[in-house]
CSV table of C-alpha atoms in Angstrom, one decimal:
chain,number,residue,atom,x,y,z
A,279,MET,CA,0.1,-0.2,0.0
A,280,PRO,CA,1.6,3.4,-1.0
A,281,ALA,CA,1.9,6.3,1.5
A,282,GLY,CA,-0.8,8.7,2.1
A,283,PHE,CA,-3.1,7.1,4.1
A,284,PRO,CA,-6.0,9.3,4.9
A,285,ASP,CA,-6.2,10.5,8.8
A,286,GLN,CA,-9.8,11.7,7.7
A,287,PRO,CA,-12.5,10.9,5.7
A,288,ILE,CA,-12.5,10.9,2.1
A,289,ASN,CA,-15.6,12.9,0.7
A,290,ILE,CA,-17.2,11.8,-2.7
A,291,PHE,CA,-19.4,15.0,-3.8
A,292,ILE,CA,-22.3,13.8,-6.5
A,293,PRO,CA,-23.7,17.1,-8.2
A,294,ARG,CA,-27.5,17.0,-8.8
A,295,SER,CA,-27.0,17.5,-12.6
A,296,THR,CA,-25.2,14.1,-13.2
A,297,ALA,CA,-27.3,12.3,-10.5
A,298,SER,CA,-28.8,9.7,-12.8
A,299,GLY,CA,-27.1,6.5,-12.2
A,300,SER,CA,-24.6,8.5,-10.3
A,301,LEU,CA,-25.7,7.6,-6.9
A,302,PRO,CA,-25.7,3.9,-7.2
A,303,LEU,CA,-22.0,3.9,-8.8
A,304,SER,CA,-20.8,6.1,-5.7
A,305,ASP,CA,-22.5,3.8,-3.2
A,306,GLU,CA,-21.1,1.0,-4.5
A,307,ILE,CA,-17.5,2.3,-4.6
A,308,ALA,CA,-17.7,3.8,-1.4
A,309,LYS,CA,-18.8,0.3,0.1
A,310,ALA,CA,-15.7,-1.4,-1.8
A,311,ILE,CA,-13.6,1.3,-0.3
A,312,ARG,CA,-15.0,0.5,3.4
A,313,ASN,CA,-14.5,-3.4,2.8
A,314,LEU,CA,-11.0,-3.2,1.6
A,315,LYS,CA,-8.3,-5.4,3.8
A,316,ASP,CA,-4.6,-5.1,4.0
A,317,ALA,CA,-2.1,-8.2,3.3
A,318,ASP,CA,-2.9,-9.8,6.5
A,319,GLY,CA,-7.0,-9.6,6.1
A,320,ASN,CA,-7.3,-6.8,8.6
A,321,ASP,CA,-9.6,-4.0,7.6
A,322,LEU,CA,-8.4,-0.7,6.2
A,323,ASN,CA,-11.3,1.2,8.4
A,324,ILE,CA,-11.1,4.0,5.5
A,325,GLU,CA,-14.1,6.2,6.2
A,326,VAL,CA,-16.0,7.4,3.0
A,327,ASN,CA,-19.0,10.3,3.2
A,328,LEU,CA,-21.3,10.5,0.1
A,329,LEU,CA,-22.4,14.1,-0.2
A,330,PHE,CA,-25.4,14.7,-2.6
A,331,LYS,CA,-26.4,18.0,-2.1
A,332,PHE,CA,-25.6,20.5,-5.0
A,333,GLY,CA,-28.5,22.6,-6.3
A,334,GLY,CA,-28.4,24.2,-9.7
A,335,ASN,CA,-26.5,23.2,-12.8
A,336,LEU,CA,-23.3,21.6,-12.8
A,337,ASP,CA,-21.7,24.8,-12.7
A,338,VAL,CA,-22.7,25.5,-9.0
A,339,ALA,CA,-21.3,22.2,-8.3
A,340,LEU,CA,-18.2,23.0,-9.9
A,341,GLU,CA,-17.5,26.3,-8.1
A,342,TYR,CA,-18.4,25.0,-4.9
A,343,PHE,CA,-16.1,22.2,-5.4
A,344,SER,CA,-13.1,24.6,-6.6
A,345,GLU,CA,-13.4,26.4,-3.2
A,346,LEU,CA,-12.4,23.1,-1.2
A,347,PRO,CA,-9.0,22.8,0.0
A,348,PRO,CA,-6.7,20.8,-2.7
A,349,ASN,CA,-5.8,18.3,0.1
A,350,GLY,CA,-6.8,15.0,-1.7
A,351,TYR,CA,-9.6,14.3,0.6
A,352,ASN,CA,-12.2,15.6,-1.6
A,353,VAL,CA,-13.5,13.7,-4.5
A,354,ILE,CA,-16.1,14.6,-7.1
A,355,GLN,CA,-18.0,12.1,-9.5
A,356,LEU,CA,-19.0,13.6,-12.9
A,357,ASN,CA,-19.8,11.8,-16.1
A,358,ASP,CA,-19.9,12.9,-19.9
A,359,THR,CA,-21.9,16.2,-19.2
A,360,TYR,CA,-18.9,17.6,-17.9
A,361,ALA,CA,-16.9,16.9,-21.1
A,362,SER,CA,-20.0,18.3,-23.1
A,363,LEU,CA,-19.6,21.4,-20.9
A,364,LEU,CA,-15.9,21.8,-21.4
A,365,ALA,CA,-16.7,21.3,-25.2
A,366,THR,CA,-19.2,24.0,-25.7
A,367,SER,CA,-18.0,26.5,-23.2
A,368,PRO,CA,-14.3,27.1,-24.1
A,369,ASP,CA,-13.7,29.9,-21.3
A,370,GLN,CA,-14.7,27.2,-18.6
A,371,ASP,CA,-11.9,27.0,-15.9
A,372,VAL,CA,-10.4,23.6,-16.0
A,373,PHE,CA,-9.0,22.7,-12.7
A,374,LEU,CA,-10.2,18.8,-12.3
A,375,THR,CA,-8.2,15.9,-13.4
A,376,PRO,CA,-9.8,12.6,-13.7
A,377,LEU,CA,-8.8,10.5,-10.9
A,378,ASN,CA,-10.1,7.0,-12.7
A,379,ILE,CA,-12.7,6.6,-15.2
A,380,ALA,CA,-14.8,3.7,-13.5
A,381,GLN,CA,-17.9,3.3,-15.9
A,382,ILE,CA,-18.0,3.6,-19.6
A,383,THR,CA,-21.0,2.7,-21.4
A,384,PHE,CA,-23.6,3.4,-24.1
A,385,SER,CA,-27.0,4.6,-25.2
A,386,GLN,CA,-29.7,3.0,-27.0
A,387,LEU,CA,-33.3,3.9,-28.2
A,388,TYR,CA,-36.0,1.8,-26.5
A,389,ILE,CA,-39.4,1.0,-26.9
A,390,ARG,CA,-42.2,-0.4,-24.9
A,391,THR,CA,-42.5,-4.2,-25.6
A,392,ASP,CA,-46.3,-4.2,-25.8
A,393,ASP,CA,-46.6,-1.3,-28.2
A,394,THR,CA,-49.2,-1.8,-30.5
A,395,ARG,CA,-48.0,0.6,-33.2
A,396,PHE,CA,-44.5,-0.5,-34.0
A,397,SER,CA,-42.4,-3.7,-32.4
A,398,ASP,CA,-39.1,-2.9,-34.3
A,399,LEU,CA,-37.2,0.1,-35.8
A,400,GLY,CA,-38.6,-0.5,-39.0
A,401,GLY,CA,-42.0,-0.2,-37.7
A,402,PHE,CA,-40.9,2.3,-35.6
A,403,VAL,CA,-39.6,4.4,-38.7
A,404,ASP,CA,-42.6,3.8,-40.9
A,405,HIS,CA,-44.7,4.9,-38.2
A,406,ALA,CA,-42.8,8.0,-37.7
A,407,SER,CA,-42.7,9.0,-41.4
A,408,ALA,CA,-46.3,8.4,-42.1
A,409,GLY,CA,-48.2,11.5,-42.9
A,410,ASP,CA,-51.2,10.7,-40.7
A,411,THR,CA,-49.5,10.3,-37.6
A,412,SER,CA,-48.6,12.7,-34.7
A,413,THR,CA,-44.9,13.8,-33.9
A,414,LEU,CA,-43.4,11.0,-31.6
A,415,LYS,CA,-41.8,12.2,-28.6
A,416,ILE,CA,-38.6,10.6,-27.6
A,417,ALA,CA,-37.5,10.9,-24.1
A,418,ILE,CA,-34.1,12.4,-23.5
A,419,PHE,CA,-32.2,13.8,-20.3
A,420,GLY,CA,-32.5,17.4,-19.8
A,421,GLY,CA,-33.7,20.5,-18.1
A,422,ASP,CA,-33.8,24.1,-18.4
A,423,ASP,CA,-30.3,24.6,-17.0
A,424,THR,CA,-28.7,21.7,-18.7
A,425,GLY,CA,-27.6,22.9,-21.9
A,426,LEU,CA,-26.5,20.9,-24.7
A,427,GLY,CA,-25.7,17.3,-23.9
A,428,LEU,CA,-24.4,14.2,-25.3
A,429,GLU,CA,-28.4,13.0,-25.8
A,430,ASP,CA,-28.7,16.1,-28.2
A,431,PHE,CA,-25.8,14.9,-30.1
A,432,LEU,CA,-27.2,11.4,-30.3
A,433,LEU,CA,-30.5,12.5,-31.0
A,434,GLU,CA,-29.2,14.7,-34.1
A,435,LYS,CA,-27.1,11.8,-35.3
A,436,PHE,CA,-30.3,9.7,-35.6
A,437,GLU,CA,-32.4,12.3,-36.8
A,438,GLN,CA,-30.1,12.7,-39.9
A,439,ALA,CA,-30.5,8.9,-40.5
A,440,PHE,CA,-34.3,8.8,-39.6
A,441,LEU,CA,-36.2,8.5,-42.7
A,442,ILE,CA,-33.3,6.9,-44.7
A,443,PRO,CA,-34.6,3.4,-45.8
A,444,LEU,CA,-33.4,0.5,-43.9
A,445,ASP,CA,-31.6,-2.6,-45.2
A,446,THR,CA,-33.6,-5.5,-43.4
A,447,SER,CA,-32.0,-8.0,-45.4
A,448,ALA,CA,-29.0,-8.1,-43.3
A,449,GLU,CA,-28.6,-9.9,-40.1
A,450,THR,CA,-28.3,-6.8,-38.2
A,451,PRO,CA,-29.4,-4.2,-40.6
A,452,VAL,CA,-27.4,-1.1,-41.3
A,453,ILE,CA,-29.1,2.3,-42.3
A,454,GLU,CA,-28.0,3.1,-46.2
A,455,GLU,CA,-26.8,6.6,-46.7
A,456,VAL,CA,-28.9,7.4,-49.6
A,457,PRO,CA,-30.4,11.0,-50.1
A,458,THR,CA,-33.6,12.0,-47.6
A,459,THR,CA,-36.0,14.9,-47.1
A,460,ALA,CA,-35.9,14.6,-43.4
A,461,ASN,CA,-34.4,18.0,-42.9
A,462,ASP,CA,-36.8,19.5,-45.6
A,463,PRO,CA,-38.2,22.7,-43.9
A,464,ALA,CA,-41.5,22.0,-45.3
A,465,THR,CA,-41.5,18.2,-43.8
A,466,PRO,CA,-43.2,18.4,-40.4
A,467,PRO,CA,-40.6,16.5,-38.1
A,468,ALA,CA,-41.0,12.7,-37.3
A,469,PHE,CA,-40.2,13.3,-33.8
A,470,VAL,CA,-39.3,15.4,-30.9
A,471,PRO,CA,-37.3,15.3,-27.9
A,472,GLN,CA,-38.7,15.5,-24.4
A,473,ALA,CA,-36.6,16.4,-22.2
A,474,TYR,CA,-37.1,15.0,-18.2
A,475,GLU,CA,-34.3,15.7,-15.7
A,476,SER,CA,-35.5,13.2,-13.0
A,477,GLY,CA,-34.9,9.7,-14.1
A,478,SER,CA,-37.6,8.0,-13.1
A,479,GLU,CA,-39.9,10.4,-14.8
A,480,ARG,CA,-38.0,9.8,-18.1
A,481,TYR,CA,-37.6,5.9,-17.6
A,482,PHE,CA,-41.8,5.8,-16.8
A,483,SER,CA,-42.7,8.5,-19.5
A,484,LEU,CA,-43.4,5.6,-22.0
A,485,PHE,CA,-46.0,4.2,-19.7
A,486,ASN,CA,-47.9,7.3,-19.2
A,487,LYS,CA,-51.1,8.3,-20.7
A,488,THR,CA,-51.1,11.3,-23.8
A,489,ASP,CA,-52.8,13.5,-21.3
A,490,SER,CA,-50.7,12.9,-17.9
A,491,LYS,CA,-49.9,15.9,-16.2
A,492,ASP,CA,-46.5,14.2,-15.9
A,493,GLY,CA,-46.1,14.2,-19.9
A,494,TYR,CA,-45.5,11.2,-22.0
A,495,ALA,CA,-42.9,10.0,-24.6
A,496,ASP,CA,-43.0,7.1,-27.1
A,497,ALA,CA,-39.4,6.1,-27.1
A,498,LEU,CA,-36.6,6.6,-24.7
A,499,ILE,CA,-33.1,7.3,-25.0
A,500,GLU,CA,-30.9,5.6,-21.9
A,501,GLN,CA,-28.0,3.5,-21.0
A,502,PRO,CA,-29.2,0.0,-20.4
A,503,GLY,CA,-27.5,0.1,-16.8
A,504,ASP,CA,-29.9,2.5,-15.7
A,505,ILE,CA,-33.1,0.7,-17.1
A,506,ALA,CA,-31.8,-3.1,-16.2
A,507,ARG,CA,-35.1,-3.6,-14.6
A,508,LEU,CA,-37.0,-2.6,-17.1
A,509,ILE,CA,-35.4,-4.6,-19.4
A,510,GLU,CA,-34.8,-7.7,-18.0
A,511,GLY,CA,-38.5,-7.4,-16.7
A,512,GLY,CA,-39.9,-7.1,-20.3
A,513,PHE,CA,-41.1,-3.7,-20.2
A,514,LEU,CA,-38.7,-2.2,-22.7
A,515,LYS,CA,-36.7,-3.4,-25.5
A,516,PRO,CA,-33.9,-1.5,-27.5
A,517,ILE,CA,-34.4,-1.2,-31.5
A,518,PHE,CA,-31.3,1.1,-31.9
A,519,THR,CA,-28.2,1.1,-30.5
A,520,LEU,CA,-26.5,4.7,-30.7
A,521,LEU,CA,-22.8,3.5,-31.5
A,522,PRO,CA,-20.8,3.0,-34.7
A,523,LYS,CA,-21.5,-0.5,-35.9
A,524,LYS,CA,-17.7,-1.2,-35.6
A,525,ASP,CA,-18.0,-0.8,-31.9
A,526,VAL,CA,-21.0,-2.8,-31.1
A,527,THR,CA,-19.1,-5.8,-29.5
A,528,GLN,CA,-20.2,-9.5,-29.2
A,529,ALA,CA,-20.7,-9.1,-25.8
A,530,LEU,CA,-22.9,-6.0,-26.1
A,531,THR,CA,-25.5,-8.4,-28.6
A,532,ALA,CA,-25.0,-11.7,-26.5
A,533,ARG,CA,-26.4,-9.6,-23.6
A,534,LEU,CA,-28.7,-7.2,-25.0
A,535,GLY,CA,-29.6,-8.5,-28.4
A,536,PRO,CA,-28.7,-7.5,-32.1
A,537,THR,CA,-30.0,-4.1,-33.1
A,538,THR,CA,-29.4,-1.5,-36.2
A,539,SER,CA,-26.6,0.9,-35.3
A,540,PHE,CA,-24.9,3.7,-37.2
A,541,ALA,CA,-23.1,2.4,-40.4
A,542,THR,CA,-20.3,4.3,-40.3
A,543,PRO,CA,-18.8,7.0,-37.7
A,544,ASP,CA,-17.9,10.8,-38.0
A,545,ARG,CA,-14.6,9.7,-37.7
A,546,GLU,CA,-12.2,6.5,-36.9
A,547,GLN,CA,-12.6,7.1,-33.2
A,548,CYS,CA,-15.5,9.3,-31.6
A,549,HIS,CA,-15.4,8.9,-27.8
A,550,ALA,CA,-18.5,11.5,-28.2
A,551,TYR,CA,-20.6,8.2,-28.5
A,552,TYR,CA,-19.7,6.7,-25.2
A,553,ARG,CA,-21.1,7.8,-22.1
A,554,PHE,CA,-19.1,7.4,-19.0
A,555,ARG,CA,-18.4,7.8,-14.9
A,556,GLY,CA,-15.8,8.8,-13.4
A,557,PHE,CA,-14.1,10.5,-10.1
A,558,PHE,CA,-12.2,13.5,-10.3
A,559,VAL,CA,-10.0,15.5,-8.0
A,560,GLN,CA,-8.0,19.2,-7.6
A,561,GLN,CA,-5.0,19.2,-10.3
A,562,ASN,CA,-2.7,20.3,-7.5
A,563,ILE,CA,-3.5,18.0,-4.9
A,564,PRO,CA,-0.3,16.5,-3.1
A,565,PRO,CA,1.3,14.0,-5.0
A,566,GLU,CA,1.6,11.3,-2.5
A,567,ARG,CA,-2.2,11.9,-1.9
A,568,ARG,CA,-2.8,11.4,-5.7
A,569,GLN,CA,-0.7,8.0,-5.7
A,570,PHE,CA,-2.9,6.7,-2.7
A,571,LEU,CA,-6.3,7.6,-4.3
A,572,ASP,CA,-5.1,6.0,-7.5
A,573,TRP,CA,-4.1,2.9,-5.5
A,574,LEU,CA,-7.5,3.1,-3.1
A,575,PHE,CA,-9.9,3.2,-6.5
A,576,GLN,CA,-8.0,0.8,-8.4
A,577,GLN,CA,-8.4,-1.8,-5.4
A,578,ALA,CA,-12.2,-1.0,-4.9
A,579,PHE,CA,-12.7,-1.4,-8.8
A,580,ASN,CA,-11.0,-4.8,-8.8
A,581,SER,CA,-13.3,-5.9,-5.9
A,582,GLU,CA,-16.0,-8.6,-6.7
A,583,SER,CA,-18.8,-6.9,-5.0
A,584,PHE,CA,-17.8,-3.8,-7.6
A,585,GLN,CA,-16.8,-5.8,-10.5
A,586,LYS,CA,-20.6,-7.8,-9.8
A,587,PHE,CA,-22.2,-4.4,-9.6
A,588,ASN,CA,-20.8,-3.3,-13.1
A,589,ARG,CA,-21.7,-6.3,-14.7
A,590,THR,CA,-25.1,-6.4,-13.3
A,591,HIS,CA,-25.7,-2.7,-15.1
A,592,TYR,CA,-24.0,-3.9,-18.4
A,593,MET,CA,-20.9,-1.8,-17.3
A,594,ASP,CA,-18.8,-4.5,-19.1
A,595,VAL,CA,-19.7,-5.0,-22.5
A,596,LEU,CA,-17.5,-2.5,-24.2
A,597,TYR,CA,-14.5,-3.5,-22.4
A,598,THR,CA,-13.8,-6.6,-24.7
A,599,ASN,CA,-13.2,-3.8,-27.4
A,600,PRO,CA,-9.5,-2.7,-26.8
A,601,ASP,CA,-10.0,0.3,-29.0
A,602,ILE,CA,-12.5,1.8,-26.2
A,603,ILE,CA,-11.0,0.6,-23.4
A,604,SER,CA,-9.5,-2.7,-21.8
A,605,SER,CA,-11.1,-2.4,-18.2
A,606,TYR,CA,-10.6,0.0,-15.3
A,607,CYS,CA,-9.2,3.7,-16.9
A,608,SER,CA,-7.0,5.1,-14.5
A,609,ARG,CA,-4.5,8.4,-14.5
A,610,LYS,CA,-2.8,8.9,-17.5
A,611,GLN,CA,-5.3,6.6,-19.5
A,612,ALA,CA,-8.6,8.2,-17.5
A,613,GLU,CA,-7.0,11.7,-19.0
A,614,ALA,CA,-6.4,10.6,-22.4
A,615,PHE,CA,-9.7,9.5,-22.7
A,616,PHE,CA,-11.3,12.3,-21.1
A,617,PHE,CA,-9.5,14.9,-23.2
A,618,ASP,CA,-10.1,13.0,-26.0
A,619,SER,CA,-13.9,12.8,-25.4
A,620,ILE,CA,-13.8,16.8,-25.1
A,621,SER,CA,-12.2,17.1,-28.3
A,622,HIS,CA,-14.4,14.7,-29.9
A,623,PHE,CA,-17.5,15.7,-28.7
A,624,LYS,CA,-16.8,19.2,-30.3
A,625,GLU,CA,-15.8,17.8,-33.5
A,626,CYS,CA,-18.5,15.4,-33.9
A,627,LEU,CA,-21.2,18.2,-32.4
A,628,ASP,CA,-20.1,20.9,-35.1
A,629,ALA,CA,-19.9,18.3,-38.0
A,630,ALA,CA,-23.7,17.4,-36.6
A,631,SER,CA,-25.1,20.7,-36.1
A,632,PRO,CA,-22.6,23.4,-37.1
A,633,ASP,CA,-24.6,26.3,-35.3
A,634,ASN,CA,-24.1,24.3,-31.8
A,635,ALA,CA,-27.7,24.8,-31.3
A,636,ARG,CA,-31.0,22.8,-31.9
């Protein structure tokens, strides 16, 4: 065990704006840290506090965290929303560095398994493109203060291909790149995004009635891990995987079934398609504290309980592709992945929406 053993509790801060799926991760990593033992099998007795108290948007959380002492006792959990913030806000102060990236995942487009209007992507596209149907609502993460996020980029990408005919002859069909009138101003939109900040409201919007005061949606863009119980309970099923086809692993299709995906990416390697969650610290914490935290989170990640948690939430299915990540992303690997995500997000977003706005 390296030097830098803490003489006070480690505090893990969780911003409200990254809360969907984040609290279970922090809770699980905290449990794993508390259960760590030394070489002789004795408990290390490391205390961990989870502080889920930020109001407002991500800027509020970052401002609060920036004022904490950079002593290495404070860690903040962030996700790809932070990368998109830095990509779209060039003046944002970057005072954090990744301690690790504990989860890398992806999004899919889901429908209800009992929806009588469509049962697969072909039926969904046909229904959406029919002139006598109302615009379909797709539930995504968002709120009045969340700004432009990864869901917007993914929805923009899907929208570009939405009314393009599908090649259904292949075992896993791909979207053919042919001309379309999907972006014709005279053509009414086939679907619109419906933003929900609350995870539960977003997930269950597909089960609300059209006149519900809580709103309703016809489909959902979400990570499989956050709706694992709805998938395994047979309530929702994926009809599109929002990844380039080359990044869809055998492990992914074995767990979630084959679906259509993007035929080609914007670039050879675009991190903007990947969702991630990780833990960040101030850049100028003492080196021995950084070394200890590196070791501590690595041990917690490797624990049997945390590995089981990640498998249960489909967080292991991309690790089999070495072009994405081999397993746990720590220190230099995490920094490279994170800063690549920022630059890739900006490039892909600019390509999909040049004016950076819906």
